[in-house]
CSV table of C-alpha atoms and ligand atoms in Angstrom, one decimal:
chain,number,residue,atom,x,y,z
W,1,MET,CA,0.0,0.0,0.0
W,2,LYS,CA,1.2,3.5,-0.7
W,3,ILE,CA,0.7,5.9,2.2
W,4,LEU,CA,1.4,9.6,2.4
W,5,MET,CA,1.6,11.1,5.9
W,6,ALA,CA,1.0,14.9,5.9
W,7,THR,CA,2.3,16.7,9.0
W,8,SER,CA,3.7,20.0,10.2
W,9,GLU,CA,6.3,18.1,12.3
W,10,THR,CA,8.1,14.8,12.3
W,11,VAL,CA,11.2,13.2,13.9
W,12,PRO,CA,14.0,13.2,13.0
W,13,PHE,CA,13.7,16.7,11.4
W,14,SER,CA,11.3,18.8,13.3
W,15,LYS,CA,9.6,18.4,16.7
W,16,SER,CA,7.6,20.5,19.1
W,17,GLY,CA,5.6,17.6,20.8
W,18,GLY,CA,4.3,14.1,20.7
W,19,LEU,CA,2.9,14.5,17.2
W,20,ALA,CA,6.4,14.4,15.7
W,21,ASP,CA,7.3,11.2,17.5
W,22,VAL,CA,4.0,9.5,16.5
W,23,VAL,CA,4.3,10.3,12.7
W,24,GLY,CA,7.9,9.2,12.6
W,25,ALA,CA,7.5,6.0,14.5
W,26,LEU,CA,4.2,5.0,12.9
W,27,SER,CA,5.7,5.5,9.4
W,28,ALA,CA,8.7,3.4,10.2
W,29,THR,CA,6.5,0.6,11.5
W,30,LEU,CA,4.2,0.7,8.5
W,31,THR,CA,7.3,0.6,6.3
W,32,GLU,CA,8.6,-2.5,8.1
W,33,MET,CA,5.2,-4.1,7.5
W,34,GLY,CA,5.9,-3.8,3.7
W,35,ASN,CA,4.1,-0.5,2.8
W,36,GLU,CA,5.6,2.4,0.9
W,37,VAL,CA,5.4,5.4,3.2
W,38,ARG,CA,6.2,9.0,2.4
W,39,ILE,CA,6.0,11.9,4.8
W,40,PHE,CA,5.0,15.3,3.4
W,41,MET,CA,6.4,18.0,5.7
W,42,PRO,CA,7.5,21.7,5.5
W,43,MET,CA,11.2,22.3,5.1
W,44,TYR,CA,11.9,24.7,8.0
W,45,SER,CA,15.1,26.8,8.1
W,46,PHE,CA,16.6,24.8,10.9
W,47,ILE,CA,16.5,21.5,8.9
W,48,GLU,CA,20.0,20.5,7.7
W,49,LYS,CA,20.0,20.4,3.9
W,50,GLU,CA,22.6,17.6,3.7
W,51,GLY,CA,21.4,14.4,1.9
W,52,TRP,CA,18.2,16.0,0.5
W,53,HIS,CA,17.8,16.1,-3.3
W,54,LYS,CA,15.4,18.3,-5.3
W,55,SER,CA,12.8,16.1,-7.0
W,56,LEU,CA,10.1,18.5,-8.2
W,57,SER,CA,9.0,22.1,-8.6
W,58,PHE,CA,5.6,23.5,-9.3
W,59,LEU,CA,3.4,26.6,-8.8
W,60,ILE,CA,0.9,27.1,-6.1
W,61,PRO,CA,-2.0,29.4,-6.9
W,62,MET,CA,-2.4,31.8,-4.0
W,63,LEU,CA,-5.0,34.6,-4.7
W,64,GLY,CA,-4.3,35.6,-8.2
W,65,THR,CA,-0.6,34.9,-8.1
W,66,ASN,CA,1.4,31.7,-8.5
W,67,GLU,CA,4.0,31.0,-6.0
W,68,ARG,CA,6.9,28.6,-6.6
W,69,ALA,CA,7.3,25.5,-4.4
W,70,GLU,CA,10.2,23.2,-4.5
W,71,ILE,CA,10.1,19.6,-3.3
W,72,TYR,CA,13.1,17.9,-1.7
W,73,GLU,CA,13.4,14.3,-0.8
W,74,LYS,CA,15.4,12.2,1.6
W,75,GLU,CA,15.1,8.6,2.5
W,76,VAL,CA,15.7,7.5,6.1
W,77,ASN,CA,15.3,3.7,6.9
W,78,GLY,CA,13.0,3.1,4.0
W,79,VAL,CA,10.7,6.1,4.7
W,80,VAL,CA,10.8,8.8,2.1
W,81,TYR,CA,10.6,12.3,3.6
W,82,VAL,CA,9.2,14.8,1.2
W,83,GLY,CA,10.0,18.4,2.1
W,84,LEU,CA,8.1,21.4,0.9
W,85,SER,CA,10.4,24.4,0.4
W,86,HIS,CA,8.6,27.7,0.4
W,87,PRO,CA,9.5,31.0,2.1
W,88,TYR,CA,6.5,30.4,4.5
W,89,PHE,CA,8.7,27.7,6.1
W,90,SER,CA,12.2,28.0,4.8
W,91,LYS,CA,12.5,31.5,6.1
W,92,ARG,CA,11.1,30.8,9.6
W,93,LEU,CA,13.0,29.9,12.8
W,94,GLY,CA,10.1,28.0,14.3
W,95,ILE,CA,7.3,25.6,13.3
W,96,TYR,CA,4.2,27.6,14.5
W,97,GLY,CA,6.0,30.6,15.8
W,98,ASP,CA,9.5,31.9,16.6
W,99,THR,CA,8.9,30.9,20.2
W,100,SER,CA,6.4,28.1,21.1
W,101,PHE,CA,3.9,30.5,22.6
W,102,GLN,CA,3.7,33.3,20.0
W,103,PRO,CA,2.1,32.0,16.8
W,104,TYR,CA,3.0,33.5,13.5
W,105,PRO,CA,0.3,36.0,12.4
W,106,ASP,CA,0.2,34.4,8.9
W,107,ASN,CA,-0.3,30.7,10.1
W,108,CYS,CA,-3.6,30.7,8.1
W,109,PRO,CA,-2.0,31.2,4.7
W,110,ARG,CA,1.0,29.2,5.7
W,111,PHE,CA,-0.9,26.0,6.3
W,112,LEU,CA,-3.4,26.7,3.6
W,113,CYS,CA,-0.4,26.8,1.2
W,114,PHE,CA,0.9,23.6,2.8
W,115,ALA,CA,-2.4,21.9,2.1
W,116,LYS,CA,-2.5,23.0,-1.5
W,117,ALA,CA,1.1,21.9,-2.0
W,118,THR,CA,0.3,18.4,-0.6
W,119,ALA,CA,-2.4,18.0,-3.2
W,120,LEU,CA,-0.3,19.5,-6.0
W,121,TYR,CA,2.7,17.3,-5.1
W,122,LEU,CA,0.5,14.2,-5.4
W,123,ALA,CA,-0.9,15.4,-8.7
W,124,ALA,CA,2.6,16.0,-10.1
W,125,THR,CA,4.4,12.9,-9.0
W,126,ASP,CA,4.0,9.5,-10.8
W,127,TRP,CA,3.9,7.8,-7.3
W,128,LYS,CA,0.2,6.9,-7.1
W,129,VAL,CA,-0.9,7.2,-3.5
W,130,ASP,CA,-3.6,5.0,-1.9
W,131,ILE,CA,-4.0,6.7,1.5
W,132,VAL,CA,-3.4,10.3,2.5
W,133,HIS,CA,-3.1,10.3,6.3
W,134,CYS,CA,-3.5,13.9,7.8
W,135,HIS,CA,-2.5,14.9,11.3
W,136,ASP,CA,-4.1,17.7,13.3
W,137,TRP,CA,-5.5,21.1,12.1
W,138,THR,CA,-2.4,22.2,10.0
W,139,THR,CA,-3.5,19.5,7.5
W,140,GLY,CA,-7.2,20.1,7.8
W,141,LEU,CA,-7.7,21.5,4.3
W,142,ILE,CA,-5.9,18.7,2.6
W,143,PRO,CA,-8.9,16.4,1.9
W,144,TYR,CA,-10.7,19.3,0.3
W,145,TYR,CA,-7.7,20.3,-2.0
W,146,LEU,CA,-7.1,16.6,-3.0
W,147,ASN,CA,-10.6,16.6,-4.3
W,148,TYR,CA,-10.3,20.0,-5.9
W,149,PHE,CA,-7.0,19.1,-7.7
W,150,LYS,CA,-8.5,15.7,-8.6
W,151,VAL,CA,-6.1,13.5,-6.8
W,152,GLU,CA,-7.7,10.1,-6.1
W,153,ALA,CA,-7.0,8.9,-2.7
W,154,LYS,CA,-8.7,7.9,0.5
W,155,THR,CA,-8.1,10.2,3.5
W,156,VAL,CA,-7.7,9.5,7.2
W,157,PHE,CA,-7.6,12.5,9.6
W,158,THR,CA,-6.0,11.9,13.0
W,159,ILE,CA,-6.8,14.3,15.9
W,160,HIS,CA,-3.8,14.6,18.3
W,161,ASN,CA,-5.3,17.4,20.2
W,162,LEU,CA,-8.7,18.8,19.6
W,163,ALA,CA,-8.0,22.0,21.6
W,164,TYR,CA,-5.9,23.4,18.8
W,165,GLN,CA,-8.2,23.8,15.8
W,166,GLY,CA,-6.6,26.4,13.5
W,167,VAL,CA,-9.3,29.0,13.8
W,168,PHE,CA,-8.8,32.2,11.8
W,169,PRO,CA,-10.9,35.2,10.7
W,170,PRO,CA,-12.1,34.4,7.2
W,171,PHE,CA,-10.3,37.5,6.0
W,172,ASP,CA,-7.0,35.8,6.5
W,173,ALA,CA,-8.0,32.9,4.4
W,174,ILE,CA,-9.7,34.9,1.7
W,175,ILE,CA,-6.6,37.1,1.1
W,176,SER,CA,-4.6,34.0,0.6
W,177,SER,CA,-7.1,31.9,-1.4
W,178,SER,CA,-10.4,32.4,-3.0
W,179,ARG,CA,-11.3,28.8,-2.4
W,180,ILE,CA,-12.1,28.1,1.1
W,181,PRO,CA,-14.2,24.9,1.5
W,182,LYS,CA,-17.6,25.3,3.1
W,183,SER,CA,-16.6,22.6,5.6
W,184,ALA,CA,-14.1,25.1,7.1
W,185,LEU,CA,-16.9,27.4,8.0
W,186,ARG,CA,-18.2,25.0,10.7
W,187,GLY,CA,-17.4,24.8,14.4
W,188,PRO,CA,-17.6,27.3,17.2
W,189,LYS,CA,-18.5,30.8,15.9
W,190,ALA,CA,-18.5,29.4,12.4
W,191,HIS,CA,-20.0,32.5,10.9
W,192,GLU,CA,-17.0,34.6,12.1
W,193,ASN,CA,-14.2,32.2,11.6
W,194,ILE,CA,-12.7,29.5,9.4
W,195,ASN,CA,-11.8,26.3,11.2
W,196,MET,CA,-9.2,24.1,9.6
W,197,MET,CA,-9.8,21.2,12.1
W,198,ALA,CA,-13.5,21.2,11.3
W,199,ALA,CA,-12.7,21.1,7.6
W,200,GLY,CA,-10.5,18.0,8.1
W,201,LEU,CA,-13.1,16.2,10.2
W,202,LEU,CA,-15.9,16.9,7.6
W,203,ASP,CA,-14.0,16.2,4.4
W,204,CYS,CA,-11.9,13.1,5.3
W,205,ASP,CA,-13.0,9.6,4.8
W,206,PHE,CA,-12.2,8.4,8.3
W,207,ILE,CA,-11.4,10.1,11.6
W,208,THR,CA,-9.1,8.6,14.2
W,209,THR,CA,-7.8,9.9,17.5
W,210,VAL,CA,-5.0,8.7,19.6
W,211,SER,CA,-6.9,6.7,22.3
W,212,PRO,CA,-10.3,5.1,22.6
W,213,THR,CA,-11.2,7.0,25.8
W,214,TYR,CA,-10.3,10.4,24.2
W,215,MET,CA,-12.6,9.5,21.2
W,216,GLU,CA,-15.4,8.8,23.7
W,217,GLU,CA,-14.7,12.0,25.7
W,218,ILE,CA,-14.7,14.3,22.7
W,219,ARG,CA,-17.7,12.8,21.1
W,220,GLU,CA,-19.9,12.1,24.2
W,221,SER,CA,-18.7,13.9,27.3
W,222,GLY,CA,-18.8,17.5,26.4
W,223,MET,CA,-15.1,17.7,25.7
W,224,GLY,CA,-15.4,18.2,21.9
W,225,CYS,CA,-14.3,21.8,22.0
W,226,GLY,CA,-17.3,22.9,20.0
W,227,LEU,CA,-16.9,20.1,17.4
W,228,ASP,CA,-19.0,17.5,19.2
W,229,ASP,CA,-21.8,17.6,16.7
W,230,ILE,CA,-19.5,16.8,13.8
W,231,LEU,CA,-17.9,13.9,15.7
W,232,LYS,CA,-21.4,12.5,16.6
W,233,ASP,CA,-22.4,12.7,13.0
W,234,ARG,CA,-19.3,10.8,11.9
W,235,LYS,CA,-19.4,8.2,14.7
W,236,ASP,CA,-19.5,5.3,12.2
W,237,ASP,CA,-16.3,6.5,10.5
W,238,SER,CA,-14.2,7.1,13.5
W,239,LYS,CA,-12.0,5.2,15.9
W,240,GLY,CA,-9.6,5.7,18.8
W,241,ILE,CA,-6.2,4.0,18.3
W,242,ILE,CA,-3.7,4.2,21.1
W,243,ASN,CA,-0.2,5.4,20.2
W,244,GLY,CA,2.8,3.2,20.6
W,245,ILE,CA,6.3,4.3,21.5
W,246,ASP,CA,9.6,3.8,19.7
W,247,TYR,CA,11.7,1.3,21.6
W,248,ASN,CA,14.8,2.1,19.5
W,249,GLU,CA,14.6,5.5,21.2
W,250,TRP,CA,13.1,4.7,24.6
W,251,ASN,CA,14.6,1.6,26.1
W,252,PRO,CA,16.6,1.5,29.4
W,253,GLU,CA,18.6,-1.5,28.2
W,254,THR,CA,20.2,0.5,25.3
W,255,ASP,CA,19.6,4.1,26.1
W,256,LYS,CA,22.9,6.0,25.4
W,257,ASP,CA,21.9,9.0,27.6
W,258,LEU,CA,21.9,6.9,30.8
W,259,ILE,CA,25.0,6.6,33.1
W,260,SER,CA,24.0,2.9,33.6
W,261,ASN,CA,21.7,0.7,31.6
W,262,TYR,CA,19.2,-1.6,33.2
W,263,SER,CA,16.6,-4.2,32.4
W,264,VAL,CA,13.7,-6.2,34.0
W,265,SER,CA,16.1,-8.9,35.1
W,266,ASP,CA,18.6,-6.4,36.6
W,267,LEU,CA,17.3,-3.1,37.9
W,268,SER,CA,20.5,-2.1,39.7
W,269,GLY,CA,21.4,0.5,37.1
W,270,LYS,CA,18.3,2.5,37.9
W,271,GLU,CA,19.8,3.4,41.3
W,272,GLU,CA,22.8,4.8,39.6
W,273,CYS,CA,20.6,6.8,37.3
W,274,LYS,CA,18.7,8.2,40.3
W,275,LYS,CA,22.0,9.3,42.0
W,276,GLU,CA,23.2,11.0,38.8
W,277,LEU,CA,19.8,12.7,38.3
W,278,LEU,CA,19.8,14.1,41.9
W,279,GLU,CA,23.3,15.4,41.3
W,280,GLU,CA,22.3,17.0,38.0
W,281,PHE,CA,19.4,18.7,39.7
W,282,LYS,CA,21.6,19.6,42.7
W,283,ILE,CA,19.3,17.9,45.3
W,284,LYS,CA,21.3,16.7,48.3
W,285,GLY,CA,20.3,14.2,51.0
W,286,TYR,CA,17.4,12.5,49.2
W,287,ASP,CA,19.1,9.4,47.7
W,288,ASP,CA,16.9,7.1,49.8
W,289,LYS,CA,13.7,9.0,49.6
W,290,PRO,CA,11.1,8.8,46.8
W,291,LEU,CA,11.8,11.0,43.8
W,292,PHE,CA,9.0,12.4,41.7
W,293,ALA,CA,9.5,13.7,38.2
W,294,ILE,CA,7.5,15.9,35.8
W,295,ILE,CA,8.4,16.5,32.2
W,296,SER,CA,5.8,18.7,30.6
W,297,ARG,CA,4.7,21.7,28.7
W,298,LEU,CA,3.7,24.2,31.5
W,299,ALA,CA,0.1,24.6,30.4
W,300,ASP,CA,-3.4,24.4,31.8
W,301,GLN,CA,-4.0,21.2,29.8
W,302,LYS,CA,-1.4,19.4,31.9
W,303,GLY,CA,-3.1,20.2,35.2
W,304,PHE,CA,-0.7,22.8,36.5
W,305,ASP,CA,-3.5,25.0,37.7
W,306,GLU,CA,-4.5,22.2,40.1
W,307,LEU,CA,-0.9,21.5,41.1
W,308,LEU,CA,0.4,25.0,41.5
W,309,LEU,CA,-2.4,27.6,41.7
W,310,GLU,CA,-5.4,26.1,43.6
W,311,GLY,CA,-5.3,26.3,47.4
W,312,GLU,CA,-2.9,27.7,49.9
W,313,PRO,CA,-0.6,26.0,50.2
W,314,CYS,CA,-0.9,24.6,46.7
W,315,ALA,CA,-0.7,20.8,46.1
W,316,LEU,CA,3.0,20.8,45.1
W,317,GLU,CA,3.9,22.8,48.2
W,318,ARG,CA,2.0,20.3,50.4
W,319,ILE,CA,3.9,17.5,48.7
W,320,LEU,CA,7.2,19.3,49.5
W,321,GLN,CA,6.5,20.4,53.0
W,322,ASN,CA,7.2,17.2,54.8
W,323,HIS,CA,10.7,16.8,53.2
W,324,ASP,CA,10.1,13.1,52.8
W,325,SER,CA,10.4,13.2,49.0
W,326,ALA,CA,12.0,15.3,46.3
W,327,VAL,CA,10.5,16.6,43.0
W,328,VAL,CA,12.3,17.4,39.7
W,329,LEU,CA,10.7,19.2,36.9
W,330,ILE,CA,11.6,19.9,33.3
W,331,GLY,CA,9.5,22.1,31.0
W,332,THR,CA,8.8,25.3,29.3
W,333,GLY,CA,5.6,27.3,29.0
W,334,ASP,CA,3.2,29.6,30.7
W,335,SER,CA,5.0,32.3,32.7
W,336,LYS,CA,2.5,32.2,35.6
W,337,TYR,CA,3.6,28.6,36.3
W,338,VAL,CA,7.3,29.5,35.8
W,339,THR,CA,6.9,32.3,38.4
W,340,LYS,CA,5.2,30.0,40.9
W,341,LEU,CA,7.8,27.3,40.4
W,342,SER,CA,10.7,29.7,41.0
W,343,LEU,CA,9.0,30.9,44.2
W,344,LEU,CA,8.6,27.3,45.5
W,345,MET,CA,12.2,26.5,44.5
W,346,SER,CA,13.6,29.3,46.6
W,347,LYS,CA,11.6,28.0,49.6
W,348,TYR,CA,12.2,24.2,49.3
W,349,ASN,CA,15.6,22.4,48.7
W,350,ASN,CA,13.7,19.3,47.7
W,351,LEU,CA,12.3,20.9,44.5
W,352,SER,CA,14.5,21.5,41.5
W,353,VAL,CA,13.2,22.9,38.2
W,354,LYS,CA,14.8,23.4,34.8
W,355,ILE,CA,12.9,25.6,32.4
W,356,THR,CA,14.1,23.9,29.3
W,357,PHE,CA,13.3,21.3,26.6
W,358,SER,CA,16.0,18.7,26.4
W,359,THR,CA,15.7,15.2,25.0
W,360,PRO,CA,18.8,13.7,26.7
W,361,LEU,CA,17.7,15.2,30.1
W,362,SER,CA,14.2,13.7,29.6
W,363,HIS,CA,15.8,10.3,29.1
W,364,LYS,CA,17.8,10.7,32.3
W,365,THR,CA,14.8,11.9,34.2
W,366,GLU,CA,12.6,9.0,33.0
W,367,ALA,CA,15.3,6.6,34.2
W,368,GLY,CA,16.3,8.2,37.5
W,369,ALA,CA,12.9,9.0,39.0
W,370,ASP,CA,10.8,6.7,41.1
W,371,PHE,CA,7.5,8.1,40.1
W,372,PHE,CA,6.3,10.2,37.2
W,373,LEU,CA,3.5,12.8,37.9
W,374,MET,CA,1.1,13.5,35.1
W,375,PRO,CA,-2.1,15.0,36.3
W,376,SER,CA,-3.3,16.2,32.9
W,377,ARG,CA,-6.8,17.8,32.8
W,378,PHE,CA,-7.2,16.0,29.4
W,379,GLU,CA,-4.8,13.9,27.5
W,380,PRO,CA,-5.5,12.6,24.0
W,381,CYS,CA,-2.9,9.8,24.5
W,382,GLY,CA,0.2,11.0,26.3
W,383,LEU,CA,3.6,9.4,25.7
W,384,ASN,CA,5.5,10.2,28.9
W,385,GLN,CA,3.5,7.7,31.0
W,386,LEU,CA,4.4,5.0,28.4
W,387,TYR,CA,8.1,6.0,28.5
W,388,SER,CA,7.9,6.0,32.3
W,389,MET,CA,6.5,2.5,32.5
W,390,LYS,CA,9.2,1.2,30.1
W,391,TYR,CA,11.8,2.7,32.5
W,392,GLY,CA,10.2,1.2,35.6
W,393,THR,CA,9.1,4.7,36.8
W,394,LEU,CA,5.5,4.3,38.1
W,395,PRO,CA,3.2,7.0,36.7
W,396,ILE,CA,0.7,8.9,38.7
W,397,VAL,CA,-2.1,10.1,36.3
W,398,ASN,CA,-5.5,11.6,36.1
W,399,MET,CA,-8.1,9.2,34.8
W,400,THR,CA,-8.6,10.8,31.4
W,401,GLY,CA,-8.0,10.0,27.7
W,402,GLY,CA,-5.0,7.9,26.9
W,403,LEU,CA,-3.8,7.9,30.5
W,404,LYS,CA,-6.9,6.0,31.5
W,405,ASP,CA,-6.3,3.5,28.7
W,406,THR,CA,-2.7,2.8,29.6
W,407,VAL,CA,-2.2,3.0,33.3
W,408,VAL,CA,-3.7,0.4,35.7
W,409,ASP,CA,-4.1,1.4,39.3
W,410,LEU,CA,-2.0,-0.5,41.8
W,411,GLU,CA,-5.2,-1.5,43.7
W,412,ASN,CA,-5.3,-4.2,41.1
W,413,LYS,CA,-2.9,-7.1,41.0
W,414,GLU,CA,-1.7,-6.1,37.5
W,415,GLY,CA,-1.3,-2.5,38.6
W,416,THR,CA,1.4,-0.3,36.9
W,417,GLY,CA,0.8,3.1,38.6
W,418,PHE,CA,-1.6,5.4,40.5
W,419,VAL,CA,-4.8,6.7,38.9
W,420,LEU,CA,-6.6,9.7,40.5
W,421,SER,CA,-10.0,11.1,39.9
W,422,PRO,CA,-11.5,13.6,39.8
W,423,LEU,CA,-8.6,16.0,39.3
W,424,ASN,CA,-8.2,18.4,42.2
W,425,PRO,CA,-5.4,19.4,44.5
W,426,GLU,CA,-6.6,17.1,47.3
W,427,ASN,CA,-6.6,14.0,45.0
W,428,ILE,CA,-3.1,14.9,43.6
W,429,VAL,CA,-1.7,15.1,47.1
W,430,LYS,CA,-3.5,11.8,48.1
W,431,ALA,CA,-2.1,10.0,45.1
W,432,VAL,CA,1.4,11.2,45.8
W,433,GLU,CA,1.1,10.1,49.5
W,434,ARG,CA,0.0,6.7,48.3
W,435,ALA,CA,3.1,6.5,46.1
W,436,LYS,CA,5.3,7.6,49.1
W,437,GLU,CA,3.8,4.7,51.2
W,438,PHE,CA,4.2,2.3,48.4
W,439,TYR,CA,7.8,3.2,48.1
W,440,LYS,CA,8.5,1.8,51.6
W,441,ASP,CA,7.7,-1.7,50.6
W,442,LYS,CA,10.7,-2.4,48.5
W,443,GLU,CA,9.5,-5.9,47.3
W,444,SER,CA,6.2,-4.7,46.0
W,445,LEU,CA,7.9,-1.7,44.5
W,446,THR,CA,10.3,-3.9,42.5
W,447,GLU,CA,7.5,-6.2,41.4
W,448,ALA,CA,5.4,-3.2,40.2
W,449,ARG,CA,8.3,-1.7,38.4
W,450,LYS,CA,9.0,-5.0,36.6
W,451,ARG,CA,5.3,-5.3,35.6
W,452,ALA,CA,5.3,-1.8,34.2
W,453,MET,CA,8.5,-2.4,32.2
W,454,LYS,CA,7.0,-5.5,30.7
W,455,VAL,CA,3.9,-3.7,29.3
W,456,ASP,CA,4.1,-3.9,25.5
W,457,SER,CA,3.6,-0.4,24.0
W,458,SER,CA,5.4,-1.1,20.8
W,459,TRP,CA,3.9,0.3,17.6
W,460,LYS,CA,3.1,-3.0,15.9
W,461,LYS,CA,-0.4,-3.5,17.3
W,462,SER,CA,-1.5,0.1,16.7
W,463,ALA,CA,0.0,0.1,13.2
W,464,GLU,CA,-2.0,-3.0,12.5
W,465,GLU,CA,-5.2,-1.2,13.6
W,466,TYR,CA,-4.3,1.7,11.2
W,467,MET,CA,-3.8,-0.9,8.4
W,468,GLU,CA,-7.3,-2.3,9.1
W,469,VAL,CA,-8.7,1.2,8.7
W,470,TYR,CA,-6.8,1.9,5.5
W,471,THR,CA,-7.8,-1.5,4.0
W,472,SER,CA,-11.5,-0.9,4.8
W,473,LEU,CA,-11.4,2.4,2.9
W,474,LEU,CA,-9.8,0.8,-0.2
T,501,GLC,C1,-0.6,15.6,21.4
T,501,GLC,C2,-1.4,15.1,22.6
T,501,GLC,C3,-0.8,14.0,23.3
T,501,GLC,C4,-0.5,12.9,22.3
T,501,GLC,C5,0.4,13.4,21.2
T,501,GLC,C6,0.7,12.4,20.1
T,501,GLC,O1,0.6,16.2,21.9
T,501,GLC,O2,-1.6,16.2,23.5
T,501,GLC,O3,-1.7,13.4,24.3
T,501,GLC,O4,0.2,11.8,23.0
T,501,GLC,O5,-0.3,14.5,20.6
T,501,GLC,O6,-0.4,11.8,19.6
């Protein structure tokens, strides 16, 4: 089968979040299964040009003028990456904005241009695609333009996060194209805005999202961010498929970022990793106490309001007050959370925070911590809880979306973590206290770690589910 993934980001070339990991790893697995997979992506300025070759060039009509697009290709492990070179991307420092929290003012024409280019590329190449698999709002207009430019293909649209919809005043879109699909004029305040996510959901052949529970939540539980009706209408053409993780990247047995590797049969290296992590974060005297880690965007979605802002003292302060555990945190984001974290850090020597985004440090943290705290308000899938389990670091999660689908509470014999509900400061503190208690029973702790490490989150099963969807469409 010939499959084109369309995405604004993908490893190993561009990444702002889990979407990039998912597109890269899913494509690699589908290739191993015998499919021909190409990934259509923007060529941002920060992508090294080495090893890419120019394969095509064509014009994109954008409101009365024609703009030149160049296509570059590069093969990595059998997957062909197809890069769209256009000043909208090649002259930008970031993916959605120069910093992650200030979007470019012209994101509407940028991703409209990307959608047209995807269709025009497929019309121009002699590679005859079967499935075009679109990811998130930046690709929402692709099904419409495939139809418009007469490319025959079935389309799948995957929601990674329904909270980001690509909503713009229609003026933006009209100055960059006279052809806005009617489907884009749906969704909240439709009469005032165009909504790229809505267009994708209405025009594609099949909708997926990244966990069964999130599918249920956005369709039935009032979490549809204004697009519930569309999702209800399309119930029969939709499915939640849980993400996998890439074990070539995330495996404590082979991880090159760890000071000491470890496995289910020999966990001793994990202690070394904990020591190194505490040193790295300059926390002294806590080697024998439970260590909690957070790696996250500092955003409301991730539950930081409940952790840092609600109540006096807030949940995190209550966790730190007894000095019977330590907390390390890596993340970037909302300044109100950064401010509160610095305040707490100046007060407590058992909290250490790094306002940064670092892949090697994330690996070290997953390995060195005892517990991983992830009290997300909503979570389409979540990858960190899966990484944590693989590293024997028991996750503490809110019972929502993919977190609910992947973590089993330790009340059960097969437990792999702690599940709290509903999300509030009280329940966060309670769950953390449960973990602190659990830590004292070293035998049960080791058993639970091993169980978590044995959970199979490889991509194979999920890739097979996508294959079933593709096949049913053809
Ligand atoms: C988004 C979601 C996250 C999911 C990821 C990959 O970042 O917020 O839950 O794991 O996409 O699908």
